[in-house]
Amino acid sequence: VAKDLNGAWGFEFLPDQRVLVTERQGNLRIVARDGKVSAPLKGLPKVYFEGQGGLLDVAIDPQFASNRTIYWTYAEPREGGNGTALAKGVLSADDSAVEKVQVIFRQMPTFESRLHFGSRIVFTPDGKLFLAPDERSVPEARVHSQDLNSHFGKVVRLNLDGSVPEAN
């Protein structure tokens, strides 16, 4: 479908059948129907690109046709380590940048690891989203996956603004 992609990880079809593609080193690109690959879109936050980290999944808002909002996950560099983050922003009218970027979820606790960032994004019919941020290869992952104070090893349900739904 396309050449000249470097470490492609996630993709999502736009309504016009072009494809948003993440490259792990931190680039988000648009692939045209003829296979032409755009320049990297501007405006994304800094990405932790080591080991299994990088720019990961991408998804378009269920109302993309009217709001041009996209969501993406990435390994976020932080003081004391890193973690999976979920951000959203608006695809610019000329498709060259992502504007109004907001990080709406940060996996906690922050942890120093190059492994298991996970992070698929799935929208639900009731206007929520699921995120799977993975267990980060923590040696005692089974303990952390049972700990409700940790996001490790969970599937997280969020409102589209990142807040916690009342029914959780």
Tab-separated table of N, CA, C and O in Angstrom, residues 15-139:
chain	number	residue	atom	x	y	z
A	15	PRO	N	-12.352	9.001	6.734
A	15	PRO	CA	-13.580	8.804	5.944
A	15	PRO	C	-13.356	8.790	4.429
A	15	PRO	O	-14.098	8.131	3.696
A	16	ASP	N	-12.323	9.493	3.946
A	16	ASP	CA	-12.052	9.531	2.500
A	16	ASP	C	-11.126	8.405	2.036
A	16	ASP	O	-10.617	8.426	0.921
A	17	GLN	N	-10.904	7.415	2.904
A	17	GLN	CA	-10.089	6.227	2.632
A	17	GLN	C	-8.578	6.472	2.639
A	17	GLN	O	-7.815	5.564	2.323
A	18	ARG	N	-8.141	7.675	2.988
A	18	ARG	CA	-6.726	7.846	3.294
A	18	ARG	C	-6.485	7.194	4.650
A	18	ARG	O	-7.440	6.857	5.353
A	19	VAL	N	-5.231	7.008	5.014
A	19	VAL	CA	-4.920	6.271	6.229
A	19	VAL	C	-3.963	7.083	7.108
A	19	VAL	O	-2.920	7.542	6.629
A	20	LEU	N	-4.338	7.253	8.384
A	20	LEU	CA	-3.414	7.799	9.379
A	20	LEU	C	-2.520	6.650	9.814
A	20	LEU	O	-3.023	5.567	10.145
A	21	VAL	N	-1.207	6.867	9.846
A	21	VAL	CA	-0.269	5.820	10.233
A	21	VAL	C	0.705	6.381	11.264
A	21	VAL	O	1.272	7.456	11.065
A	22	THR	N	0.877	5.646	12.367
A	22	THR	CA	1.886	6.023	13.352
A	22	THR	C	3.189	5.317	13.014
A	22	THR	O	3.193	4.157	12.596
A	23	GLU	N	4.289	6.029	13.198
A	23	GLU	CA	5.618	5.446	13.136
A	23	GLU	C	6.183	5.518	14.547
A	23	GLU	O	6.111	6.568	15.193
A	24	ARG	N	6.733	4.419	15.022
A	24	ARG	CA	7.135	4.343	16.426
A	24	ARG	C	8.053	5.468	16.866
A	24	ARG	O	7.995	5.908	18.002
A	25	GLN	N	8.932	5.969	16.007
A	25	GLN	CA	9.859	7.002	16.441
A	25	GLN	C	9.187	8.340	16.715
A	25	GLN	O	9.833	9.266	17.185
A	26	GLY	N	7.872	8.452	16.470
A	26	GLY	CA	7.143	9.654	16.854
A	26	GLY	C	6.461	10.399	15.735
A	26	GLY	O	5.917	11.477	15.957
A	27	ASN	N	6.449	9.840	14.546
A	27	ASN	CA	5.795	10.511	13.426
A	27	ASN	C	4.393	9.970	13.185
A	27	ASN	O	4.173	8.762	13.258
A	28	LEU	N	3.488	10.888	12.880
A	28	LEU	CA	2.150	10.535	12.408
A	28	LEU	C	2.077	11.025	10.978
A	28	LEU	O	2.399	12.188	10.696
A	29	ARG	N	1.687	10.140	10.086
A	29	ARG	CA	1.641	10.482	8.658
A	29	ARG	C	0.279	10.109	8.080
A	29	ARG	O	-0.446	9.300	8.660
A	30	ILE	N	-0.012	10.668	6.930
A	30	ILE	CA	-1.218	10.319	6.180
A	30	ILE	C	-0.783	9.675	4.877
A	30	ILE	O	0.040	10.227	4.145
A	31	VAL	N	-1.335	8.500	4.609
A	31	VAL	CA	-1.051	7.793	3.363
A	31	VAL	C	-2.259	7.972	2.446
A	31	VAL	O	-3.384	7.617	2.817
A	32	ALA	N	-2.011	8.539	1.260
A	32	ALA	CA	-3.074	8.758	0.277
A	32	ALA	C	-3.464	7.434	-0.370
A	32	ALA	O	-2.749	6.426	-0.268
A	33	ARG	N	-4.563	7.436	-1.055
A	33	ARG	CA	-5.051	6.215	-1.708
A	33	ARG	C	-4.073	5.681	-2.736
A	33	ARG	O	-4.029	4.487	-2.996
A	34	ASP	N	-3.251	6.570	-3.312
A	34	ASP	CA	-2.261	6.133	-4.293
A	34	ASP	C	-0.956	5.667	-3.635
A	34	ASP	O	0.005	5.340	-4.320
A	35	GLY	N	-0.897	5.660	-2.291
A	35	GLY	CA	0.285	5.209	-1.571
A	35	GLY	C	1.264	6.308	-1.208
A	35	GLY	O	2.250	6.049	-0.516
A	36	LYS	N	1.011	7.526	-1.647
A	36	LYS	CA	1.914	8.632	-1.319
A	36	LYS	C	1.849	8.914	0.186
A	36	LYS	O	0.771	9.021	0.768
A	37	VAL	N	3.023	9.037	0.801
A	37	VAL	CA	3.139	9.255	2.237
A	37	VAL	C	3.415	10.731	2.511
A	37	VAL	O	4.338	11.306	1.931
A	38	SER	N	2.636	11.325	3.403
A	38	SER	CA	2.806	12.740	3.738
A	38	SER	C	4.057	12.956	4.576
A	38	SER	O	4.632	12.015	5.140
A	39	ALA	N	4.437	14.201	4.705
A	39	ALA	CA	5.450	14.585	5.681
A	39	ALA	C	4.866	14.326	7.069
A	39	ALA	O	3.637	14.260	7.239
A	40	PRO	N	5.705	14.174	8.094
A	40	PRO	CA	5.172	13.996	9.450
A	40	PRO	C	4.289	15.177	9.854
A	40	PRO	O	4.626	16.335	9.581
A	41	LEU	N	3.156	14.883	10.476
A	41	LEU	CA	2.280	15.939	10.966
A	41	LEU	C	2.954	16.637	12.139
A	41	LEU	O	3.614	15.997	12.962
A	42	LYS	N	2.794	17.921	12.221
A	42	LYS	CA	3.371	18.713	13.305
A	42	LYS	C	2.425	18.712	14.501
A	42	LYS	O	1.242	18.487	14.366
A	43	GLY	N	2.974	18.985	15.694
A	43	GLY	CA	2.145	19.225	16.866
A	43	GLY	C	2.055	18.106	17.883
A	43	GLY	O	1.456	18.302	18.943
A	44	LEU	N	2.618	16.937	17.590
A	44	LEU	CA	2.539	15.842	18.557
A	44	LEU	C	3.529	16.052	19.706
A	44	LEU	O	4.585	16.643	19.513
A	45	PRO	N	3.192	15.560	20.900
A	45	PRO	CA	4.121	15.678	22.024
A	45	PRO	C	5.356	14.794	21.831
A	45	PRO	O	5.372	13.905	20.977
A	46	LYS	N	6.367	15.047	22.652
A	46	LYS	CA	7.585	14.249	22.618
A	46	LYS	C	7.264	12.796	22.973
A	46	LYS	O	6.455	12.526	23.856
A	47	VAL	N	7.916	11.871	22.284
A	47	VAL	CA	7.676	10.446	22.434
A	47	VAL	C	8.931	9.768	22.986
A	47	VAL	O	10.054	10.083	22.575
A	48	TYR	N	8.754	8.834	23.925
A	48	TYR	CA	9.845	7.995	24.418
A	48	TYR	C	9.991	6.858	23.423
A	48	TYR	O	9.148	5.960	23.355
A	49	PHE	N	11.062	6.892	22.629
A	49	PHE	CA	11.281	5.894	21.582
A	49	PHE	C	12.502	5.057	21.926
A	49	PHE	O	13.601	5.314	21.486
A	50	GLU	N	12.276	4.064	22.774
A	50	GLU	CA	13.300	3.088	23.130
A	50	GLU	C	12.597	1.760	23.370
A	50	GLU	O	11.439	1.732	23.771
A	51	GLY	N	13.329	0.663	23.147
A	51	GLY	CA	12.734	-0.652	23.372
A	51	GLY	C	11.440	-0.804	22.596
A	51	GLY	O	11.408	-0.615	21.388
A	52	GLN	N	10.348	-1.090	23.316
A	52	GLN	CA	9.033	-1.230	22.691
A	52	GLN	C	8.230	0.063	22.733
A	52	GLN	O	7.071	0.091	22.338
A	53	GLY	N	8.833	1.130	23.216
A	53	GLY	CA	8.150	2.421	23.311
A	53	GLY	C	8.134	3.160	21.993
A	53	GLY	O	8.906	2.880	21.085
A	54	GLY	N	7.253	4.136	21.906
A	54	GLY	CA	7.160	4.975	20.721
A	54	GLY	C	5.752	5.509	20.564
A	54	GLY	O	4.934	5.484	21.481
A	55	LEU	N	5.475	6.012	19.365
A	55	LEU	CA	4.119	6.421	19.002
A	55	LEU	C	3.385	5.147	18.630
A	55	LEU	O	3.869	4.359	17.810
A	56	LEU	N	2.234	4.912	19.210
A	56	LEU	CA	1.608	3.597	19.133
A	56	LEU	C	0.296	3.626	18.349
A	56	LEU	O	0.298	3.786	17.144
A	57	ASP	N	-0.827	3.513	19.000
A	57	ASP	CA	-2.097	3.389	18.289
A	57	ASP	C	-2.643	4.751	17.884
A	57	ASP	O	-2.258	5.794	18.439
A	58	VAL	N	-3.560	4.753	16.939
A	58	VAL	CA	-4.263	5.964	16.509
A	58	VAL	C	-5.697	5.580	16.177
A	58	VAL	O	-5.964	4.468	15.709
A	59	ALA	N	-6.630	6.480	16.484
A	59	ALA	CA	-8.050	6.242	16.199
A	59	ALA	C	-8.716	7.584	15.918
A	59	ALA	O	-8.295	8.618	16.451
A	60	ILE	N	-9.738	7.570	15.095
A	60	ILE	CA	-10.479	8.806	14.850
A	60	ILE	C	-11.739	8.815	15.707
A	60	ILE	O	-12.330	7.775	15.987
A	61	ASP	N	-12.110	9.998	16.135
A	61	ASP	CA	-13.314	10.195	16.932
A	61	ASP	C	-14.534	9.702	16.135
A	61	ASP	O	-14.578	9.862	14.907
A	62	PRO	N	-15.521	9.113	16.793
A	62	PRO	CA	-16.733	8.686	16.088
A	62	PRO	C	-17.411	9.832	15.317
A	62	PRO	O	-18.099	9.586	14.332
A	63	GLN	N	-17.184	11.075	15.741
A	63	GLN	CA	-17.756	12.243	15.060
A	63	GLN	C	-16.699	12.985	14.235
A	63	GLN	O	-16.796	14.187	14.002
A	64	PHE	N	-15.693	12.261	13.756
A	64	PHE	CA	-14.574	12.881	13.042
A	64	PHE	C	-15.032	13.769	11.891
A	64	PHE	O	-14.455	14.835	11.666
A	65	ALA	N	-16.047	13.363	11.164
A	65	ALA	CA	-16.506	14.133	10.004
A	65	ALA	C	-16.884	15.559	10.380
A	65	ALA	O	-16.721	16.487	9.581
A	66	SER	N	-17.336	15.766	11.613
A	66	SER	CA	-17.726	17.119	12.028
A	66	SER	C	-16.717	17.783	12.960
A	66	SER	O	-16.683	19.007	13.049
A	67	ASN	N	-15.854	16.992	13.656
A	67	ASN	CA	-14.939	17.631	14.611
A	67	ASN	C	-13.453	17.413	14.319
A	67	ASN	O	-12.616	18.003	14.990
A	68	ARG	N	-13.111	16.540	13.379
A	68	ARG	CA	-11.727	16.254	12.963
A	68	ARG	C	-10.809	15.852	14.114
A	68	ARG	O	-9.596	16.028	14.068
A	69	THR	N	-11.388	15.279	15.177
A	69	THR	CA	-10.614	14.885	16.345
A	69	THR	C	-10.020	13.498	16.158
A	69	THR	O	-10.703	12.581	15.699
A	70	ILE	N	-8.751	13.390	16.529
A	70	ILE	CA	-8.071	12.095	16.519
A	70	ILE	C	-7.509	11.823	17.910
A	70	ILE	O	-7.280	12.748	18.701
A	71	TYR	N	-7.313	10.556	18.207
A	71	TYR	CA	-6.750	10.098	19.472
A	71	TYR	C	-5.520	9.249	19.149
A	71	TYR	O	-5.512	8.542	18.136
A	72	TRP	N	-4.524	9.295	20.006
A	72	TRP	CA	-3.364	8.433	19.814
A	72	TRP	C	-2.746	8.103	21.168
A	72	TRP	O	-2.919	8.813	22.143
A	73	THR	N	-2.053	6.973	21.204
A	73	THR	CA	-1.330	6.569	22.399
A	73	THR	C	0.153	6.600	22.086
A	73	THR	O	0.579	6.413	20.932
A	74	TYR	N	0.921	6.810	23.139
A	74	TYR	CA	2.368	6.865	22.956
A	74	TYR	C	3.054	6.614	24.292
A	74	TYR	O	2.452	6.753	25.355
A	75	ALA	N	4.318	6.218	24.188
A	75	ALA	CA	5.159	6.086	25.370
A	75	ALA	C	5.645	7.499	25.703
A	75	ALA	O	6.320	8.135	24.900
A	76	GLU	N	5.254	7.961	26.874
A	76	GLU	CA	5.530	9.341	27.276
A	76	GLU	C	6.755	9.388	28.195
A	76	GLU	O	6.774	8.716	29.228
A	77	PRO	N	7.780	10.190	27.841
A	77	PRO	CA	8.901	10.358	28.764
A	77	PRO	C	8.461	11.222	29.942
A	77	PRO	O	7.744	12.210	29.763
A	78	ARG	N	8.852	10.823	31.151
A	78	ARG	CA	8.455	11.553	32.360
A	78	ARG	C	9.615	11.593	33.337
A	78	ARG	O	10.509	10.746	33.282
A	79	GLU	N	9.534	12.501	34.275
A	79	GLU	CA	10.509	12.515	35.350
A	79	GLU	C	10.353	11.215	36.138
A	79	GLU	O	9.240	10.840	36.524
A	80	GLY	N	11.432	10.494	36.312
A	80	GLY	CA	11.388	9.236	37.056
A	80	GLY	C	11.030	8.026	36.222
A	80	GLY	O	10.870	6.935	36.758
A	81	GLY	N	10.877	8.170	34.908
A	81	GLY	CA	10.566	7.019	34.076
A	81	GLY	C	9.752	7.376	32.847
A	81	GLY	O	10.005	8.365	32.172
A	82	ASN	N	8.735	6.573	32.595
A	82	ASN	CA	7.894	6.751	31.419
A	82	ASN	C	6.570	6.038	31.658
A	82	ASN	O	6.389	5.396	32.684
A	83	GLY	N	5.683	6.169	30.712
A	83	GLY	CA	4.396	5.491	30.814
A	83	GLY	C	3.571	5.712	29.569
A	83	GLY	O	3.857	6.602	28.768
A	84	THR	N	2.558	4.916	29.406
A	84	THR	CA	1.653	5.077	28.275
A	84	THR	C	0.751	6.274	28.518
A	84	THR	O	0.242	6.458	29.620
A	85	ALA	N	0.568	7.086	27.491
A	85	ALA	CA	-0.331	8.235	27.565
A	85	ALA	C	-1.296	8.189	26.388
A	85	ALA	O	-0.989	7.630	25.333
A	86	LEU	N	-2.463	8.771	26.587
A	86	LEU	CA	-3.481	8.917	25.549
A	86	LEU	C	-3.696	10.406	25.340
A	86	LEU	O	-3.935	11.139	26.306
A	87	ALA	N	-3.586	10.837	24.106
A	87	ALA	CA	-3.793	12.250	23.776
A	87	ALA	C	-4.851	12.359	22.688
A	87	ALA	O	-5.155	11.384	21.988
A	88	LYS	N	-5.394	13.551	22.574
A	88	LYS	CA	-6.313	13.826	21.476
A	88	LYS	C	-6.005	15.212	20.932
A	88	LYS	O	-5.406	16.049	21.613
A	89	GLY	N	-6.393	15.430	19.699
A	89	GLY	CA	-6.189	16.720	19.062
A	89	GLY	C	-7.024	16.798	17.805
A	89	GLY	O	-7.689	15.836	17.410
A	90	VAL	N	-6.966	17.955	17.174
A	90	VAL	CA	-7.764	18.219	15.981
A	90	VAL	C	-6.836	18.252	14.767
A	90	VAL	O	-5.844	18.996	14.761
A	91	LEU	N	-7.157	17.452	13.759
A	91	LEU	CA	-6.401	17.450	12.517
A	91	LEU	C	-6.647	18.775	11.808
A	91	LEU	O	-7.801	19.166	11.582
A	92	SER	N	-5.577	19.502	11.482
A	92	SER	CA	-5.707	20.816	10.854
A	92	SER	C	-6.420	20.712	9.505
A	92	SER	O	-6.443	19.651	8.873
A	93	ALA	N	-6.975	21.819	9.075
A	93	ALA	CA	-7.739	21.848	7.824
A	93	ALA	C	-6.885	21.438	6.626
A	93	ALA	O	-7.393	20.832	5.679
A	94	ASP	N	-5.574	21.742	6.671
A	94	ASP	CA	-4.699	21.368	5.560
A	94	ASP	C	-3.997	20.023	5.783
A	94	ASP	O	-3.117	19.654	5.011
A	95	ASP	N	-4.383	19.306	6.830
A	95	ASP	CA	-3.848	17.974	7.143
A	95	ASP	C	-2.341	17.955	7.407
A	95	ASP	O	-1.698	16.931	7.239
A	96	SER	N	-1.779	19.075	7.852
A	96	SER	CA	-0.332	19.118	8.079
A	96	SER	C	0.046	19.066	9.556
A	96	SER	O	1.226	18.928	9.881
A	97	ALA	N	-0.940	19.192	10.447
A	97	ALA	CA	-0.631	19.294	11.874
A	97	ALA	C	-1.804	18.789	12.704
A	97	ALA	O	-2.927	18.668	12.217
A	98	VAL	N	-1.487	18.521	13.968
A	98	VAL	CA	-2.518	18.232	14.959
A	98	VAL	C	-2.532	19.421	15.917
A	98	VAL	O	-1.497	19.801	16.458
A	99	GLU	N	-3.698	20.026	16.085
A	99	GLU	CA	-3.849	21.239	16.889
A	99	GLU	C	-4.659	20.927	18.141
A	99	GLU	O	-5.305	19.889	18.227
A	100	LYS	N	-4.612	21.846	19.092
A	100	LYS	CA	-5.375	21.720	20.343
A	100	LYS	C	-5.091	20.390	21.034
A	100	LYS	O	-5.993	19.718	21.534
A	101	VAL	N	-3.827	20.006	21.084
A	101	VAL	CA	-3.425	18.727	21.664
A	101	VAL	C	-3.629	18.753	23.172
A	101	VAL	O	-3.254	19.700	23.853
A	102	GLN	N	-4.246	17.679	23.679
A	102	GLN	CA	-4.457	17.495	25.116
A	102	GLN	C	-4.109	16.060	25.485
A	102	GLN	O	-4.578	15.127	24.837
A	103	VAL	N	-3.295	15.891	26.506
A	103	VAL	CA	-3.077	14.555	27.061
A	103	VAL	C	-4.242	14.312	28.011
A	103	VAL	O	-4.448	15.066	28.953
A	104	ILE	N	-5.035	13.279	27.734
A	104	ILE	CA	-6.253	13.054	28.524
A	104	ILE	C	-6.150	11.861	29.467
A	104	ILE	O	-7.031	11.651	30.292
A	105	PHE	N	-5.078	11.077	29.359
A	105	PHE	CA	-4.876	9.956	30.268
A	105	PHE	C	-3.388	9.670	30.359
A	105	PHE	O	-2.694	9.635	29.332
A	106	ARG	N	-2.922	9.451	31.576
A	106	ARG	CA	-1.544	9.033	31.818
A	106	ARG	C	-1.574	7.783	32.686
A	106	ARG	O	-2.127	7.818	33.789
A	107	GLN	N	-0.982	6.716	32.187
A	107	GLN	CA	-0.883	5.485	32.963
A	107	GLN	C	-0.038	5.748	34.213
A	107	GLN	O	1.014	6.365	34.143
A	108	MET	N	-0.530	5.288	35.333
A	108	MET	CA	0.185	5.438	36.593
A	108	MET	C	0.341	4.082	37.251
A	108	MET	O	-0.527	3.224	37.098
A	109	PRO	N	1.384	3.845	37.969
A	109	PRO	CA	2.425	4.799	38.295
A	109	PRO	C	3.438	4.938	37.156
A	109	PRO	O	3.507	4.098	36.260
A	110	THR	N	4.212	6.027	37.198
A	110	THR	CA	5.344	6.181	36.295
A	110	THR	C	6.336	5.076	36.627
A	110	THR	O	6.537	4.740	37.797
A	111	PHE	N	6.939	4.508	35.600
A	111	PHE	CA	7.808	3.348	35.799
A	111	PHE	C	8.922	3.389	34.768
A	111	PHE	O	8.674	3.743	33.607
A	112	GLU	N	10.116	3.043	35.156
A	112	GLU	CA	11.247	3.004	34.223
A	112	GLU	C	11.316	1.626	33.587
A	112	GLU	O	11.690	0.654	34.246
A	113	SER	N	10.893	1.540	32.322
A	113	SER	CA	10.939	0.287	31.578
A	113	SER	C	10.909	0.607	30.096
A	113	SER	O	10.329	1.607	29.681
A	114	ARG	N	11.523	-0.262	29.310
A	114	ARG	CA	11.502	-0.127	27.855
A	114	ARG	C	10.487	-1.086	27.240
A	114	ARG	O	10.435	-1.234	26.031
A	115	LEU	N	9.651	-1.727	28.073
A	115	LEU	CA	8.804	-2.819	27.606
A	115	LEU	C	7.315	-2.598	27.865
A	115	LEU	O	6.930	-1.894	28.783
A	116	HIS	N	6.498	-3.238	27.064
A	116	HIS	CA	5.061	-3.461	27.259
A	116	HIS	C	4.249	-2.186	27.498
A	116	HIS	O	3.612	-2.020	28.522
A	117	PHE	N	4.204	-1.319	26.504
A	117	PHE	CA	3.387	-0.112	26.587
A	117	PHE	C	1.951	-0.372	26.129
A	117	PHE	O	1.059	0.398	26.436
A	118	GLY	N	1.745	-1.461	25.366
A	118	GLY	CA	0.381	-1.852	24.971
A	118	GLY	C	-0.337	-0.767	24.197
A	118	GLY	O	0.194	-0.212	23.260
A	119	SER	N	-1.573	-0.500	24.590
A	119	SER	CA	-2.296	0.716	24.245
A	119	SER	C	-3.217	0.743	23.037
A	119	SER	O	-3.278	1.723	22.336
A	120	ARG	N	-3.981	-0.231	22.803
A	120	ARG	CA	-5.007	-0.135	21.758
A	120	ARG	C	-6.160	0.746	22.227
A	120	ARG	O	-6.499	0.782	23.411
A	121	ILE	N	-6.776	1.457	21.279
A	121	ILE	CA	-7.905	2.356	21.542
A	121	ILE	C	-9.125	1.792	20.818
A	121	ILE	O	-9.060	1.504	19.625
A	122	VAL	N	-10.252	1.672	21.543
A	122	VAL	CA	-11.498	1.192	20.938
A	122	VAL	C	-12.645	2.057	21.450
A	122	VAL	O	-12.782	2.267	22.657
A	123	PHE	N	-13.472	2.552	20.543
A	123	PHE	CA	-14.654	3.338	20.906
A	123	PHE	C	-15.853	2.419	21.086
A	123	PHE	O	-15.971	1.395	20.416
A	124	THR	N	-16.748	2.809	21.983
A	124	THR	CA	-17.948	2.025	22.247
A	124	THR	C	-19.173	2.745	21.685
A	124	THR	O	-19.155	3.971	21.517
A	125	PRO	N	-20.259	2.019	21.427
A	125	PRO	CA	-21.464	2.649	20.900
A	125	PRO	C	-22.072	3.695	21.847
A	125	PRO	O	-22.780	4.590	21.406
A	126	ASP	N	-21.778	3.593	23.164
A	126	ASP	CA	-22.358	4.552	24.114
A	126	ASP	C	-21.465	5.790	24.334
A	126	ASP	O	-21.637	6.526	25.295
A	127	GLY	N	-20.511	6.025	23.435
A	127	GLY	CA	-19.715	7.240	23.504
A	127	GLY	C	-18.561	7.212	24.486
A	127	GLY	O	-18.097	8.259	24.940
A	128	LYS	N	-18.059	6.066	24.798
A	128	LYS	CA	-16.901	5.910	25.683
A	128	LYS	C	-15.750	5.345	24.857
A	128	LYS	O	-15.888	5.047	23.683
A	129	LEU	N	-14.606	5.183	25.506
A	129	LEU	CA	-13.514	4.489	24.840
A	129	LEU	C	-12.829	3.561	25.821
A	129	LEU	O	-12.859	3.780	27.032
A	130	PHE	N	-12.275	2.508	25.276
A	130	PHE	CA	-11.460	1.579	26.043
A	130	PHE	C	-10.012	1.755	25.618
A	130	PHE	O	-9.717	1.942	24.428
A	131	LEU	N	-9.132	1.664	26.585
A	131	LEU	CA	-7.702	1.762	26.359
A	131	LEU	C	-7.046	0.608	27.097
A	131	LEU	O	-7.410	0.323	28.241
A	132	ALA	N	-6.098	-0.046	26.460
A	132	ALA	CA	-5.384	-1.161	27.088
A	132	ALA	C	-3.908	-0.790	27.217
A	132	ALA	O	-3.119	-1.035	26.311
A	133	PRO	N	-3.515	-0.170	28.349
A	133	PRO	CA	-2.134	0.317	28.472
A	133	PRO	C	-1.073	-0.716	28.856
A	133	PRO	O	0.083	-0.372	28.953
A	134	ASP	N	-1.389	-1.963	29.078
A	134	ASP	CA	-0.464	-3.066	29.346
A	134	ASP	C	0.173	-2.988	30.725
A	134	ASP	O	-0.058	-2.058	31.486
A	135	GLU	N	0.975	-4.008	31.051
A	135	GLU	CA	1.466	-4.159	32.430
A	135	GLU	C	2.905	-3.703	32.601
A	135	GLU	O	3.455	-3.790	33.685
A	136	ARG	N	3.560	-3.202	31.528
A	136	ARG	CA	4.904	-2.596	31.572
A	136	ARG	C	6.018	-3.573	31.921
A	136	ARG	O	7.103	-3.169	32.270
A	137	SER	N	5.739	-4.854	31.896
A	137	SER	CA	6.728	-5.886	32.196
A	137	SER	C	7.246	-5.769	33.628
A	137	SER	O	8.405	-6.014	33.913
A	138	VAL	N	6.338	-5.367	34.495
A	138	VAL	CA	6.669	-5.306	35.918
A	138	VAL	C	6.806	-6.741	36.416
A	138	VAL	O	5.920	-7.564	36.169
A	139	PRO	N	7.890	-7.079	37.127
A	139	PRO	CA	8.066	-8.474	37.567
A	139	PRO	C	6.866	-9.029	38.333
A	139	PRO	O	6.507	-10.178	38.156
